[in-house]
Amino acid sequence: MTRPSKPEGQTFIEEARRKQIIDAALQTIAEQGYTQTSFAEIAKGLGITKGLIAYHFNGKHDLITSAIHTILNRQGAYIKSHVDGKEIASEKLQAYIGSSFEYIEQNRSHFVALVDLWGSFTSAEEKEAFSRAAYDPCRAHLKKILTVGKNQHEFAKLNEQTMATVIQGAIDGVMLQWVFDPEAVDLKDASRELSEMFVKRVKK
Amino acid sequence: MTRPSKPEGQTFIEEARRKQIIDAALQTIAEQGYTQTSFAEIAKGLGITKGLIAYHFNGKHDLITSAIHTILNRQGAYIKSHVDGKEIASEKLQAYIGSSFEYIEQNRSHFVALVDLWGSFTSAEEKEAFSRAAYDPCRAHLKKILTVGKNQHEFAKLNEQTMATVIQGAIDGVMLQWVFDPEAVDLKDASRELSEMFVKRVKK
Amino acid sequence: MTRPSKPEGQTFIEEARRKQIIDAALQTIAEQGYTQTSFAEIAKGLGITKGLIAYHFNGKHDLITSAIHTILNRQGAYIKSHVDGKEIASEKLQAYIGSSFEYIEQNRSHFVALVDLWGSFTSAEEKEAFSRAAYDPCRAHLKKILTVGKNQHEFAKLNEQTMATVIQGAIDGVMLQWVFDPEAVDLKDASRELSEMFVKRVKK
Amino acid sequence: MTRPSKPEGQTFIEEARRKQIIDAALQTIAEQGYTQTSFAEIAKGLGITKGLIAYHFNGKHDLITSAIHTILNRQGAYIKSHVDGKEIASEKLQAYIGSSFEYIEQNRSHFVALVDLWGSFTSAEEKEAFSRAAYDPCRAHLKKILTVGKNQHEFAKLNEQTMATVIQGAIDGVMLQWVFDPEAVDLKDASRELSEMFVKRVKK
DNA sequence: AATGAATGAGCATTCATTCAT
DNA sequence: CATGAATGAATGCTCATTCAT
């Protein structure tokens, strides 16, 4: 359970293989669903054997955890690069929401997989760990933006924890509907709507 | 493939057993996760044999589908009973959001299970079918409320589809965070916040 | 294993039900194959419950055995009625072969089922018991015809056991090919050919 | 559905294991009957796990099909090697019948299994496919022998399809009786009788 | 005589994992 | 590094059988 991802001293090939396998896993999960995704299935799509996957990861749990972190880190980096370019807090908030949806739209399969992966957590502890890995950084980032805005006298005084929760929640909830049926949701409209509404809501 | 849940004339015992099994399944899923939830596990928790589950349901898919519909129908009925009691559109909207969170809070295990169950849909077709069963009625209900408000000259003209999407999305997204870590989210604060914000947003 | 079919004192309904169930079983086996034929499947085709089948038969083995005996007895009676009408041995032999094929042709589903049912015998003992029930009477009948012919100075002296074996074998072997693919075999041609050949073979 | 037995490049071990498993399956079927023959049972007799059988075969259908083809091919090769050594058509026919029975006698368990396996075909399509795989080559071989005899002016003109059907049928039908009770049938006598009779029948 | 709820053993199949090569 | 043979536990599901009603 608490085994490390894999011991230190990774070679280049080691790292490259892990990345390759994670990407293949993500694609397979998005295409076939988590329950249908076996080591054998991932290996087939990669032209390697399932034994090799077992060699590079400490079990399925390690692979899944790594895959989730990969998605989350990539999206986080994408958002950060857009938010950091802005000076004004309201623009930062708009950038956060806008770039979140941009990344989602450009990487649909990642989020299809992510929604599937939620079901792979068996215990309350794992769920909580996921929460810390996935939501804590997001809410922290949002809270920082809100605090900056307040300090710059642009934003009103508000419950930042709750506001961060609902902003992130709205993004995720819209994404979720789009994952289940992309036809049913206009991602750009929703992005614009949320952006406008939340900026108006937090401004003085 | 598209077999009905179970044909005609259900006896009292039949109905009671199905209900009992569904509730046990929901509890087991919430506790152990969908992937760990087997017929054997559910049966063990009930003190019956797994054969009996197979006797009352046409396979696992039938059980899962029935479980999801149970959650959705119960919540839908709860929300409807609260919304219908209100005359004014803005109060209807507040009732929708408020009762959504009330039901969620009172039935946490159902939603822990539901989030897990999202990952049980294998094909794009199943995902879409779920979307139609779960989201379409919600968005339709919200749109009706928004239309009523517009007709009563209480609400402004707005893109009702998008607004319904983001309202439902915000509710679900906040619920999601709470499912993963109830400590990290204050459901009542979030409910109040979303209620206020959306009412303000849609009013003329 | 050695349980009786069912205790004495059968009522009319009892007998009628057994007959009805046997016929339904035969039809289901012919249509779906023995391995796919469950009590439930037979019951469904009959509009009764599988519990009732269990009530009227001492287990599946009893039902299968009864079904086989039914086929065999009916065919035996049919053949006997045709053979007994003839005075001359060669005509009796022709009647035996001809009426065998007639019955087979008119009751294809019985023989499709019979071929399937061979696979239901698990032990050497059961196979031997079937042999005694199915082949001994046939070979005995044929031997009697051959002996009559010899005594009437119509047939030559020959190994009656072997001749009976090959005559019955030829009938069954042709039937078998026809069961697997009725298009591949012309039953009437085969019947005529065997009839002619064997009569010529045994005649002085 | 129509998956190949197993794809390309079989290694030595692969081939050896498949052969080993097929032979064990044949033996188990002959001893216990098809319906009692599970992967677990076969594996037990081999001292391996049932998982390994699943690893080497694409399901039970693949295993059974392979087993049947093994029997048929071995017998076919045996018969061919005996028939091809003869020049004269009547000797070819005698070799066909004689070597058929020789092979049957030396491999009783194979035919005990084969008779059981007849019942393993569920649909009419499978039965027909088996007919094509098993009977068509036999009847074709017999027809060729008959045609050669006719062309060599040794055999009379006759309906070759029907004659092939009854010759093969007689062989199979006698084998069938012997399979159910080896005591009841003298295979050598039957072989001699059929050989003599059919040669006399087809000769000019 | 008949039902249908319930059982329990058995089945083919899947799969992460191990390990000798 | 990489393979692929082998394992063993688990899974959904089927089914003959039992039995209270």
JSON list of C-alpha atoms in Angstrom, two decimals, chain B:
[
{"chain": "B", "resi": 1, "resn": "MET", "atom": "CA", "xyz": [-28.69, -7.01, -23.92]},
{"chain": "B", "resi": 2, "resn": "THR", "atom": "CA", "xyz": [-31.48, -4.61, -23.40]},
{"chain": "B", "resi": 3, "resn": "ARG", "atom": "CA", "xyz": [-33.33, -6.90, -21.09]},
{"chain": "B", "resi": 4, "resn": "PRO", "atom": "CA", "xyz": [-35.73, -5.20, -18.73]},
{"chain": "B", "resi": 5, "resn": "SER", "atom": "CA", "xyz": [-34.80, -5.05, -15.09]},
{"chain": "B", "resi": 6, "resn": "LYS", "atom": "CA", "xyz": [-37.20, -7.85, -14.43]},
{"chain": "B", "resi": 7, "resn": "PRO", "atom": "CA", "xyz": [-40.47, -8.67, -16.11]},
{"chain": "B", "resi": 8, "resn": "GLU", "atom": "CA", "xyz": [-44.03, -8.25, -15.00]},
{"chain": "B", "resi": 9, "resn": "GLY", "atom": "CA", "xyz": [-45.83, -9.18, -11.86]},
{"chain": "B", "resi": 10, "resn": "GLN", "atom": "CA", "xyz": [-43.42, -8.64, -9.05]},
{"chain": "B", "resi": 11, "resn": "THR", "atom": "CA", "xyz": [-44.51, -10.13, -5.79]},
{"chain": "B", "resi": 12, "resn": "PHE", "atom": "CA", "xyz": [-44.10, -8.37, -2.48]},
{"chain": "B", "resi": 13, "resn": "ILE", "atom": "CA", "xyz": [-41.12, -10.50, -1.53]},
{"chain": "B", "resi": 14, "resn": "GLU", "atom": "CA", "xyz": [-39.54, -9.90, -4.91]},
{"chain": "B", "resi": 15, "resn": "GLU", "atom": "CA", "xyz": [-39.86, -6.14, -4.56]},
{"chain": "B", "resi": 16, "resn": "ALA", "atom": "CA", "xyz": [-38.64, -6.14, -0.98]},
{"chain": "B", "resi": 17, "resn": "ARG", "atom": "CA", "xyz": [-35.64, -8.31, -1.81]},
{"chain": "B", "resi": 18, "resn": "ARG", "atom": "CA", "xyz": [-34.62, -6.14, -4.73]},
{"chain": "B", "resi": 19, "resn": "LYS", "atom": "CA", "xyz": [-34.81, -3.05, -2.56]},
{"chain": "B", "resi": 20, "resn": "GLN", "atom": "CA", "xyz": [-32.85, -4.78, 0.17]},
{"chain": "B", "resi": 21, "resn": "ILE", "atom": "CA", "xyz": [-30.15, -5.94, -2.23]},
{"chain": "B", "resi": 22, "resn": "ILE", "atom": "CA", "xyz": [-29.89, -2.55, -3.88]},
{"chain": "B", "resi": 23, "resn": "ASP", "atom": "CA", "xyz": [-29.41, -0.84, -0.53]},
{"chain": "B", "resi": 24, "resn": "ALA", "atom": "CA", "xyz": [-26.81, -3.38, 0.51]},
{"chain": "B", "resi": 25, "resn": "ALA", "atom": "CA", "xyz": [-25.02, -2.92, -2.80]},
{"chain": "B", "resi": 26, "resn": "LEU", "atom": "CA", "xyz": [-25.01, 0.83, -2.36]},
{"chain": "B", "resi": 27, "resn": "GLN", "atom": "CA", "xyz": [-23.57, 0.49, 1.12]},
{"chain": "B", "resi": 28, "resn": "THR", "atom": "CA", "xyz": [-20.90, -1.97, 0.03]},
{"chain": "B", "resi": 29, "resn": "ILE", "atom": "CA", "xyz": [-19.89, 0.22, -2.90]},
{"chain": "B", "resi": 30, "resn": "ALA", "atom": "CA", "xyz": [-19.68, 3.23, -0.64]},
{"chain": "B", "resi": 31, "resn": "GLU", "atom": "CA", "xyz": [-17.55, 1.34, 1.85]},
{"chain": "B", "resi": 32, "resn": "GLN", "atom": "CA", "xyz": [-15.30, -0.71, -0.35]},
{"chain": "B", "resi": 33, "resn": "GLY", "atom": "CA", "xyz": [-15.45, 0.84, -3.79]},
{"chain": "B", "resi": 34, "resn": "TYR", "atom": "CA", "xyz": [-17.10, -0.41, -6.91]},
{"chain": "B", "resi": 35, "resn": "THR", "atom": "CA", "xyz": [-14.23, -2.60, -8.09]},
{"chain": "B", "resi": 36, "resn": "GLN", "atom": "CA", "xyz": [-14.20, -4.45, -4.79]},
{"chain": "B", "resi": 37, "resn": "THR", "atom": "CA", "xyz": [-17.93, -4.92, -4.76]},
{"chain": "B", "resi": 38, "resn": "SER", "atom": "CA", "xyz": [-18.81, -8.39, -5.92]},
{"chain": "B", "resi": 39, "resn": "PHE", "atom": "CA", "xyz": [-22.04, -10.34, -5.63]},
{"chain": "B", "resi": 40, "resn": "ALA", "atom": "CA", "xyz": [-20.30, -12.38, -2.98]},
{"chain": "B", "resi": 41, "resn": "GLU", "atom": "CA", "xyz": [-19.44, -9.27, -0.97]},
{"chain": "B", "resi": 42, "resn": "ILE", "atom": "CA", "xyz": [-22.95, -7.88, -1.16]},
{"chain": "B", "resi": 43, "resn": "ALA", "atom": "CA", "xyz": [-24.43, -11.24, -0.25]},
{"chain": "B", "resi": 44, "resn": "LYS", "atom": "CA", "xyz": [-22.12, -11.62, 2.70]},
{"chain": "B", "resi": 45, "resn": "GLY", "atom": "CA", "xyz": [-23.26, -8.31, 4.12]},
{"chain": "B", "resi": 46, "resn": "LEU", "atom": "CA", "xyz": [-26.87, -9.45, 3.80]},
{"chain": "B", "resi": 47, "resn": "GLY", "atom": "CA", "xyz": [-26.49, -12.98, 5.07]},
{"chain": "B", "resi": 48, "resn": "ILE", "atom": "CA", "xyz": [-27.78, -14.43, 1.82]},
{"chain": "B", "resi": 49, "resn": "THR", "atom": "CA", "xyz": [-26.06, -16.30, -1.00]},
{"chain": "B", "resi": 50, "resn": "LYS", "atom": "CA", "xyz": [-24.80, -14.69, -4.17]},
{"chain": "B", "resi": 51, "resn": "GLY", "atom": "CA", "xyz": [-27.04, -17.00, -6.15]},
{"chain": "B", "resi": 52, "resn": "LEU", "atom": "CA", "xyz": [-30.01, -15.17, -4.74]},
{"chain": "B", "resi": 53, "resn": "ILE", "atom": "CA", "xyz": [-28.75, -11.89, -6.11]},
{"chain": "B", "resi": 54, "resn": "ALA", "atom": "CA", "xyz": [-28.42, -13.47, -9.52]},
{"chain": "B", "resi": 55, "resn": "TYR", "atom": "CA", "xyz": [-31.97, -14.75, -9.05]},
{"chain": "B", "resi": 56, "resn": "HIS", "atom": "CA", "xyz": [-33.41, -11.31, -8.45]},
{"chain": "B", "resi": 57, "resn": "PHE", "atom": "CA", "xyz": [-31.36, -9.36, -10.98]},
{"chain": "B", "resi": 58, "resn": "ASN", "atom": "CA", "xyz": [-30.56, -10.01, -14.58]},
{"chain": "B", "resi": 59, "resn": "GLY", "atom": "CA", "xyz": [-26.84, -9.73, -14.04]},
{"chain": "B", "resi": 60, "resn": "LYS", "atom": "CA", "xyz": [-24.60, -7.16, -12.50]},
{"chain": "B", "resi": 61, "resn": "HIS", "atom": "CA", "xyz": [-25.48, -4.52, -15.03]},
{"chain": "B", "resi": 62, "resn": "ASP", "atom": "CA", "xyz": [-29.10, -4.72, -14.01]},
{"chain": "B", "resi": 63, "resn": "LEU", "atom": "CA", "xyz": [-28.20, -4.37, -10.35]},
{"chain": "B", "resi": 64, "resn": "ILE", "atom": "CA", "xyz": [-25.94, -1.38, -10.92]},
{"chain": "B", "resi": 65, "resn": "THR", "atom": "CA", "xyz": [-28.43, 0.31, -13.19]},
{"chain": "B", "resi": 66, "resn": "SER", "atom": "CA", "xyz": [-31.19, -0.23, -10.69]},
{"chain": "B", "resi": 67, "resn": "ALA", "atom": "CA", "xyz": [-29.01, 1.15, -7.91]},
{"chain": "B", "resi": 68, "resn": "ILE", "atom": "CA", "xyz": [-28.22, 4.30, -9.86]},
{"chain": "B", "resi": 69, "resn": "HIS", "atom": "CA", "xyz": [-31.83, 4.85, -10.76]},
{"chain": "B", "resi": 70, "resn": "THR", "atom": "CA", "xyz": [-32.78, 4.38, -7.15]},
{"chain": "B", "resi": 71, "resn": "ILE", "atom": "CA", "xyz": [-30.41, 7.11, -6.02]},
{"chain": "B", "resi": 72, "resn": "LEU", "atom": "CA", "xyz": [-31.43, 9.44, -8.78]},
{"chain": "B", "resi": 73, "resn": "ASN", "atom": "CA", "xyz": [-35.14, 8.87, -8.39]},
{"chain": "B", "resi": 74, "resn": "ARG", "atom": "CA", "xyz": [-35.08, 9.35, -4.63]},
{"chain": "B", "resi": 75, "resn": "GLN", "atom": "CA", "xyz": [-33.09, 12.54, -4.91]},
{"chain": "B", "resi": 76, "resn": "GLY", "atom": "CA", "xyz": [-35.27, 13.75, -7.78]},
{"chain": "B", "resi": 77, "resn": "ALA", "atom": "CA", "xyz": [-38.42, 13.16, -5.80]},
{"chain": "B", "resi": 78, "resn": "TYR", "atom": "CA", "xyz": [-36.97, 14.93, -2.78]},
{"chain": "B", "resi": 79, "resn": "ILE", "atom": "CA", "xyz": [-35.98, 17.96, -4.82]},
{"chain": "B", "resi": 80, "resn": "LYS", "atom": "CA", "xyz": [-39.30, 18.07, -6.65]},
{"chain": "B", "resi": 81, "resn": "SER", "atom": "CA", "xyz": [-41.27, 18.01, -3.43]},
{"chain": "B", "resi": 82, "resn": "HIS", "atom": "CA", "xyz": [-39.35, 21.06, -2.23]},
{"chain": "B", "resi": 83, "resn": "VAL", "atom": "CA", "xyz": [-39.40, 23.00, -5.47]},
{"chain": "B", "resi": 84, "resn": "ASP", "atom": "CA", "xyz": [-43.10, 22.44, -6.09]},
{"chain": "B", "resi": 85, "resn": "GLY", "atom": "CA", "xyz": [-43.97, 24.03, -2.77]},
{"chain": "B", "resi": 86, "resn": "LYS", "atom": "CA", "xyz": [-42.69, 27.38, -3.97]},
{"chain": "B", "resi": 87, "resn": "GLU", "atom": "CA", "xyz": [-44.56, 29.88, -6.13]},
{"chain": "B", "resi": 88, "resn": "ILE", "atom": "CA", "xyz": [-41.88, 32.37, -7.00]},
{"chain": "B", "resi": 89, "resn": "ALA", "atom": "CA", "xyz": [-39.16, 31.31, -9.45]},
{"chain": "B", "resi": 90, "resn": "SER", "atom": "CA", "xyz": [-36.25, 32.56, -7.38]},
{"chain": "B", "resi": 91, "resn": "GLU", "atom": "CA", "xyz": [-37.55, 30.60, -4.44]},
{"chain": "B", "resi": 92, "resn": "LYS", "atom": "CA", "xyz": [-37.91, 27.56, -6.65]},
{"chain": "B", "resi": 93, "resn": "LEU", "atom": "CA", "xyz": [-34.27, 27.93, -7.69]},
{"chain": "B", "resi": 94, "resn": "GLN", "atom": "CA", "xyz": [-33.16, 28.31, -4.10]},
{"chain": "B", "resi": 95, "resn": "ALA", "atom": "CA", "xyz": [-35.21, 25.29, -3.16]},
{"chain": "B", "resi": 96, "resn": "TYR", "atom": "CA", "xyz": [-33.61, 23.28, -5.98]},
{"chain": "B", "resi": 97, "resn": "ILE", "atom": "CA", "xyz": [-30.09, 24.06, -4.87]},
{"chain": "B", "resi": 98, "resn": "GLY", "atom": "CA", "xyz": [-30.82, 23.88, -1.16]},
{"chain": "B", "resi": 99, "resn": "SER", "atom": "CA", "xyz": [-32.71, 20.60, -1.28]},
{"chain": "B", "resi": 100, "resn": "SER", "atom": "CA", "xyz": [-30.07, 19.09, -3.57]},
{"chain": "B", "resi": 101, "resn": "PHE", "atom": "CA", "xyz": [-27.45, 19.64, -0.91]},
{"chain": "B", "resi": 102, "resn": "GLU", "atom": "CA", "xyz": [-29.78, 18.61, 1.89]},
{"chain": "B", "resi": 103, "resn": "TYR", "atom": "CA", "xyz": [-30.39, 15.28, 0.24]},
{"chain": "B", "resi": 104, "resn": "ILE", "atom": "CA", "xyz": [-26.71, 14.82, -0.51]},
{"chain": "B", "resi": 105, "resn": "GLU", "atom": "CA", "xyz": [-25.78, 15.51, 3.07]},
{"chain": "B", "resi": 106, "resn": "GLN", "atom": "CA", "xyz": [-28.34, 13.12, 4.45]},
{"chain": "B", "resi": 107, "resn": "ASN", "atom": "CA", "xyz": [-27.36, 10.33, 2.11]},
{"chain": "B", "resi": 108, "resn": "ARG", "atom": "CA", "xyz": [-23.61, 10.56, 1.86]},
{"chain": "B", "resi": 109, "resn": "SER", "atom": "CA", "xyz": [-23.07, 6.85, 1.18]},
{"chain": "B", "resi": 110, "resn": "HIS", "atom": "CA", "xyz": [-25.37, 7.04, -1.84]},
{"chain": "B", "resi": 111, "resn": "PHE", "atom": "CA", "xyz": [-23.18, 9.67, -3.42]},
{"chain": "B", "resi": 112, "resn": "VAL", "atom": "CA", "xyz": [-19.95, 8.00, -2.48]},
{"chain": "B", "resi": 113, "resn": "ALA", "atom": "CA", "xyz": [-21.34, 5.03, -4.38]},
{"chain": "B", "resi": 114, "resn": "LEU", "atom": "CA", "xyz": [-22.61, 7.12, -7.24]},
{"chain": "B", "resi": 115, "resn": "VAL", "atom": "CA", "xyz": [-19.21, 8.69, -7.85]},
{"chain": "B", "resi": 116, "resn": "ASP", "atom": "CA", "xyz": [-17.72, 5.21, -7.93]},
{"chain": "B", "resi": 117, "resn": "LEU", "atom": "CA", "xyz": [-20.44, 4.02, -10.25]},
{"chain": "B", "resi": 118, "resn": "TRP", "atom": "CA", "xyz": [-19.62, 6.67, -12.82]},
{"chain": "B", "resi": 119, "resn": "GLY", "atom": "CA", "xyz": [-16.62, 4.56, -13.67]},
{"chain": "B", "resi": 120, "resn": "SER", "atom": "CA", "xyz": [-18.70, 1.44, -14.23]},
{"chain": "B", "resi": 121, "resn": "PHE", "atom": "CA", "xyz": [-19.88, 2.53, -17.65]},
{"chain": "B", "resi": 122, "resn": "THR", "atom": "CA", "xyz": [-17.67, 0.93, -20.20]},
{"chain": "B", "resi": 123, "resn": "SER", "atom": "CA", "xyz": [-18.67, 2.23, -23.57]},
{"chain": "B", "resi": 124, "resn": "ALA", "atom": "CA", "xyz": [-19.38, 5.69, -24.88]},
{"chain": "B", "resi": 125, "resn": "GLU", "atom": "CA", "xyz": [-22.96, 4.53, -25.40]},
{"chain": "B", "resi": 126, "resn": "GLU", "atom": "CA", "xyz": [-23.38, 3.65, -21.75]},
{"chain": "B", "resi": 127, "resn": "LYS", "atom": "CA", "xyz": [-21.89, 6.98, -20.71]},
{"chain": "B", "resi": 128, "resn": "GLU", "atom": "CA", "xyz": [-24.30, 8.80, -22.97]},
{"chain": "B", "resi": 129, "resn": "ALA", "atom": "CA", "xyz": [-27.21, 6.75, -21.72]},
{"chain": "B", "resi": 130, "resn": "PHE", "atom": "CA", "xyz": [-26.29, 7.64, -18.16]},
{"chain": "B", "resi": 131, "resn": "SER", "atom": "CA", "xyz": [-26.04, 11.28, -19.16]},
{"chain": "B", "resi": 132, "resn": "ARG", "atom": "CA", "xyz": [-29.52, 11.15, -20.55]},
{"chain": "B", "resi": 133, "resn": "ALA", "atom": "CA", "xyz": [-30.89, 9.38, -17.50]},
{"chain": "B", "resi": 134, "resn": "ALA", "atom": "CA", "xyz": [-29.09, 11.49, -14.92]},
{"chain": "B", "resi": 135, "resn": "TYR", "atom": "CA", "xyz": [-28.41, 14.93, -16.31]},
{"chain": "B", "resi": 136, "resn": "ASP", "atom": "CA", "xyz": [-31.13, 15.53, -18.85]},
{"chain": "B", "resi": 137, "resn": "PRO", "atom": "CA", "xyz": [-33.94, 15.52, -16.26]},
{"chain": "B", "resi": 138, "resn": "CYS", "atom": "CA", "xyz": [-31.94, 17.77, -13.93]},
{"chain": "B", "resi": 139, "resn": "ARG", "atom": "CA", "xyz": [-31.07, 20.27, -16.60]},
{"chain": "B", "resi": 140, "resn": "ALA", "atom": "CA", "xyz": [-34.63, 20.13, -17.90]},
{"chain": "B", "resi": 141, "resn": "HIS", "atom": "CA", "xyz": [-36.00, 20.84, -14.44]},
{"chain": "B", "resi": 142, "resn": "LEU", "atom": "CA", "xyz": [-33.63, 23.78, -14.01]},
{"chain": "B", "resi": 143, "resn": "LYS", "atom": "CA", "xyz": [-34.50, 25.13, -17.43]},
{"chain": "B", "resi": 144, "resn": "LYS", "atom": "CA", "xyz": [-38.18, 24.98, -16.58]},
{"chain": "B", "resi": 145, "resn": "ILE", "atom": "CA", "xyz": [-37.56, 26.97, -13.44]},
{"chain": "B", "resi": 146, "resn": "LEU", "atom": "CA", "xyz": [-35.56, 29.55, -15.40]},
{"chain": "B", "resi": 147, "resn": "THR", "atom": "CA", "xyz": [-38.28, 29.80, -18.02]},
{"chain": "B", "resi": 148, "resn": "VAL", "atom": "CA", "xyz": [-40.98, 30.24, -15.42]},
{"chain": "B", "resi": 149, "resn": "GLY", "atom": "CA", "xyz": [-38.91, 33.03, -13.88]},
{"chain": "B", "resi": 150, "resn": "LYS", "atom": "CA", "xyz": [-38.52, 34.73, -17.24]},
{"chain": "B", "resi": 151, "resn": "ASN", "atom": "CA", "xyz": [-42.23, 34.47, -17.98]},
{"chain": "B", "resi": 152, "resn": "GLN", "atom": "CA", "xyz": [-43.02, 35.90, -14.58]},
{"chain": "B", "resi": 153, "resn": "HIS", "atom": "CA", "xyz": [-40.68, 38.81, -15.47]},
{"chain": "B", "resi": 154, "resn": "GLU", "atom": "CA", "xyz": [-38.54, 37.92, -12.50]},
{"chain": "B", "resi": 155, "resn": "PHE", "atom": "CA", "xyz": [-35.54, 36.50, -14.35]},
{"chain": "B", "resi": 156, "resn": "ALA", "atom": "CA", "xyz": [-33.57, 38.10, -17.16]},
{"chain": "B", "resi": 157, "resn": "LYS", "atom": "CA", "xyz": [-33.32, 36.63, -20.62]},
{"chain": "B", "resi": 158, "resn": "LEU", "atom": "CA", "xyz": [-30.40, 34.22, -20.67]},
{"chain": "B", "resi": 159, "resn": "ASN", "atom": "CA", "xyz": [-28.98, 31.10, -22.27]},
{"chain": "B", "resi": 160, "resn": "GLU", "atom": "CA", "xyz": [-30.98, 28.62, -20.27]},
{"chain": "B", "resi": 161, "resn": "GLN", "atom": "CA", "xyz": [-29.15, 25.53, -21.44]},
{"chain": "B", "resi": 162, "resn": "THR", "atom": "CA", "xyz": [-25.79, 26.90, -20.36]},
{"chain": "B", "resi": 163, "resn": "MET", "atom": "CA", "xyz": [-27.15, 28.26, -17.11]},
{"chain": "B", "resi": 164, "resn": "ALA", "atom": "CA", "xyz": [-28.75, 24.92, -16.24]},
{"chain": "B", "resi": 165, "resn": "THR", "atom": "CA", "xyz": [-25.46, 23.20, -17.03]},
{"chain": "B", "resi": 166, "resn": "VAL", "atom": "CA", "xyz": [-23.41, 25.39, -14.76]},
{"chain": "B", "resi": 167, "resn": "ILE", "atom": "CA", "xyz": [-25.90, 25.31, -11.88]},
{"chain": "B", "resi": 168, "resn": "GLN", "atom": "CA", "xyz": [-26.10, 21.54, -11.93]},
{"chain": "B", "resi": 169, "resn": "GLY", "atom": "CA", "xyz": [-22.34, 21.36, -12.49]},
{"chain": "B", "resi": 170, "resn": "ALA", "atom": "CA", "xyz": [-21.61, 23.54, -9.47]},
{"chain": "B", "resi": 171, "resn": "ILE", "atom": "CA", "xyz": [-23.81, 21.38, -7.26]},
{"chain": "B", "resi": 172, "resn": "ASP", "atom": "CA", "xyz": [-22.20, 18.16, -8.49]},
{"chain": "B", "resi": 173, "resn": "GLY", "atom": "CA", "xyz": [-18.67, 19.53, -8.37]},
{"chain": "B", "resi": 174, "resn": "VAL", "atom": "CA", "xyz": [-19.01, 20.63, -4.77]},
{"chain": "B", "resi": 175, "resn": "MET", "atom": "CA", "xyz": [-20.62, 17.33, -3.87]},
{"chain": "B", "resi": 176, "resn": "LEU", "atom": "CA", "xyz": [-17.69, 15.56, -5.50]},
{"chain": "B", "resi": 177, "resn": "GLN", "atom": "CA", "xyz": [-15.13, 17.32, -3.32]},
{"chain": "B", "resi": 178, "resn": "TRP", "atom": "CA", "xyz": [-17.22, 16.50, -0.26]},
{"chain": "B", "resi": 179, "resn": "VAL", "atom": "CA", "xyz": [-17.46, 12.88, -1.25]},
{"chain": "B", "resi": 180, "resn": "PHE", "atom": "CA", "xyz": [-13.69, 12.56, -1.42]},
{"chain": "B", "resi": 181, "resn": "ASP", "atom": "CA", "xyz": [-13.10, 14.44, 1.81]},
{"chain": "B", "resi": 182, "resn": "PRO", "atom": "CA", "xyz": [-16.02, 15.65, 3.90]},
{"chain": "B", "resi": 183, "resn": "GLU", "atom": "CA", "xyz": [-13.64, 17.57, 6.16]},
{"chain": "B", "resi": 184, "resn": "ALA", "atom": "CA", "xyz": [-12.41, 19.73, 3.30]},
{"chain": "B", "resi": 185, "resn": "VAL", "atom": "CA", "xyz": [-15.81, 21.10, 2.35]},
{"chain": "B", "resi": 186, "resn": "ASP", "atom": "CA", "xyz": [-18.52, 22.88, 4.31]},
{"chain": "B", "resi": 187, "resn": "LEU", "atom": "CA", "xyz": [-21.60, 21.78, 2.45]},
{"chain": "B", "resi": 188, "resn": "LYS", "atom": "CA", "xyz": [-23.92, 24.31, 4.08]},
{"chain": "B", "resi": 189, "resn": "ASP", "atom": "CA", "xyz": [-21.68, 27.27, 3.27]},
{"chain": "B", "resi": 190, "resn": "ALA", "atom": "CA", "xyz": [-21.31, 26.11, -0.30]},
{"chain": "B", "resi": 191, "resn": "SER", "atom": "CA", "xyz": [-25.05, 25.62, -0.62]},
{"chain": "B", "resi": 192, "resn": "ARG", "atom": "CA", "xyz": [-25.77, 29.14, 0.67]},
{"chain": "B", "resi": 193, "resn": "GLU", "atom": "CA", "xyz": [-23.09, 30.63, -1.55]},
{"chain": "B", "resi": 194, "resn": "LEU", "atom": "CA", "xyz": [-24.33, 28.95, -4.73]},
{"chain": "B", "resi": 195, "resn": "SER", "atom": "CA", "xyz": [-27.92, 29.77, -3.91]},
{"chain": "B", "resi": 196, "resn": "GLU", "atom": "CA", "xyz": [-27.22, 33.46, -3.43]},
{"chain": "B", "resi": 197, "resn": "MET", "atom": "CA", "xyz": [-24.92, 33.76, -6.38]},
{"chain": "B", "resi": 198, "resn": "PHE", "atom": "CA", "xyz": [-27.15, 32.04, -8.93]},
{"chain": "B", "resi": 199, "resn": "VAL", "atom": "CA", "xyz": [-30.29, 33.84, -7.84]},
{"chain": "B", "resi": 200, "resn": "LYS", "atom": "CA", "xyz": [-28.49, 37.16, -8.14]},
{"chain": "B", "resi": 201, "resn": "ARG", "atom": "CA", "xyz": [-27.12, 36.07, -11.52]},
{"chain": "B", "resi": 202, "resn": "VAL", "atom": "CA", "xyz": [-30.44, 35.17, -13.11]},
{"chain": "B", "resi": 203, "resn": "LYS", "atom": "CA", "xyz": [-32.54, 37.98, -11.68]},
{"chain": "B", "resi": 204, "resn": "LYS", "atom": "CA", "xyz": [-33.35, 40.94, -13.84]}
]
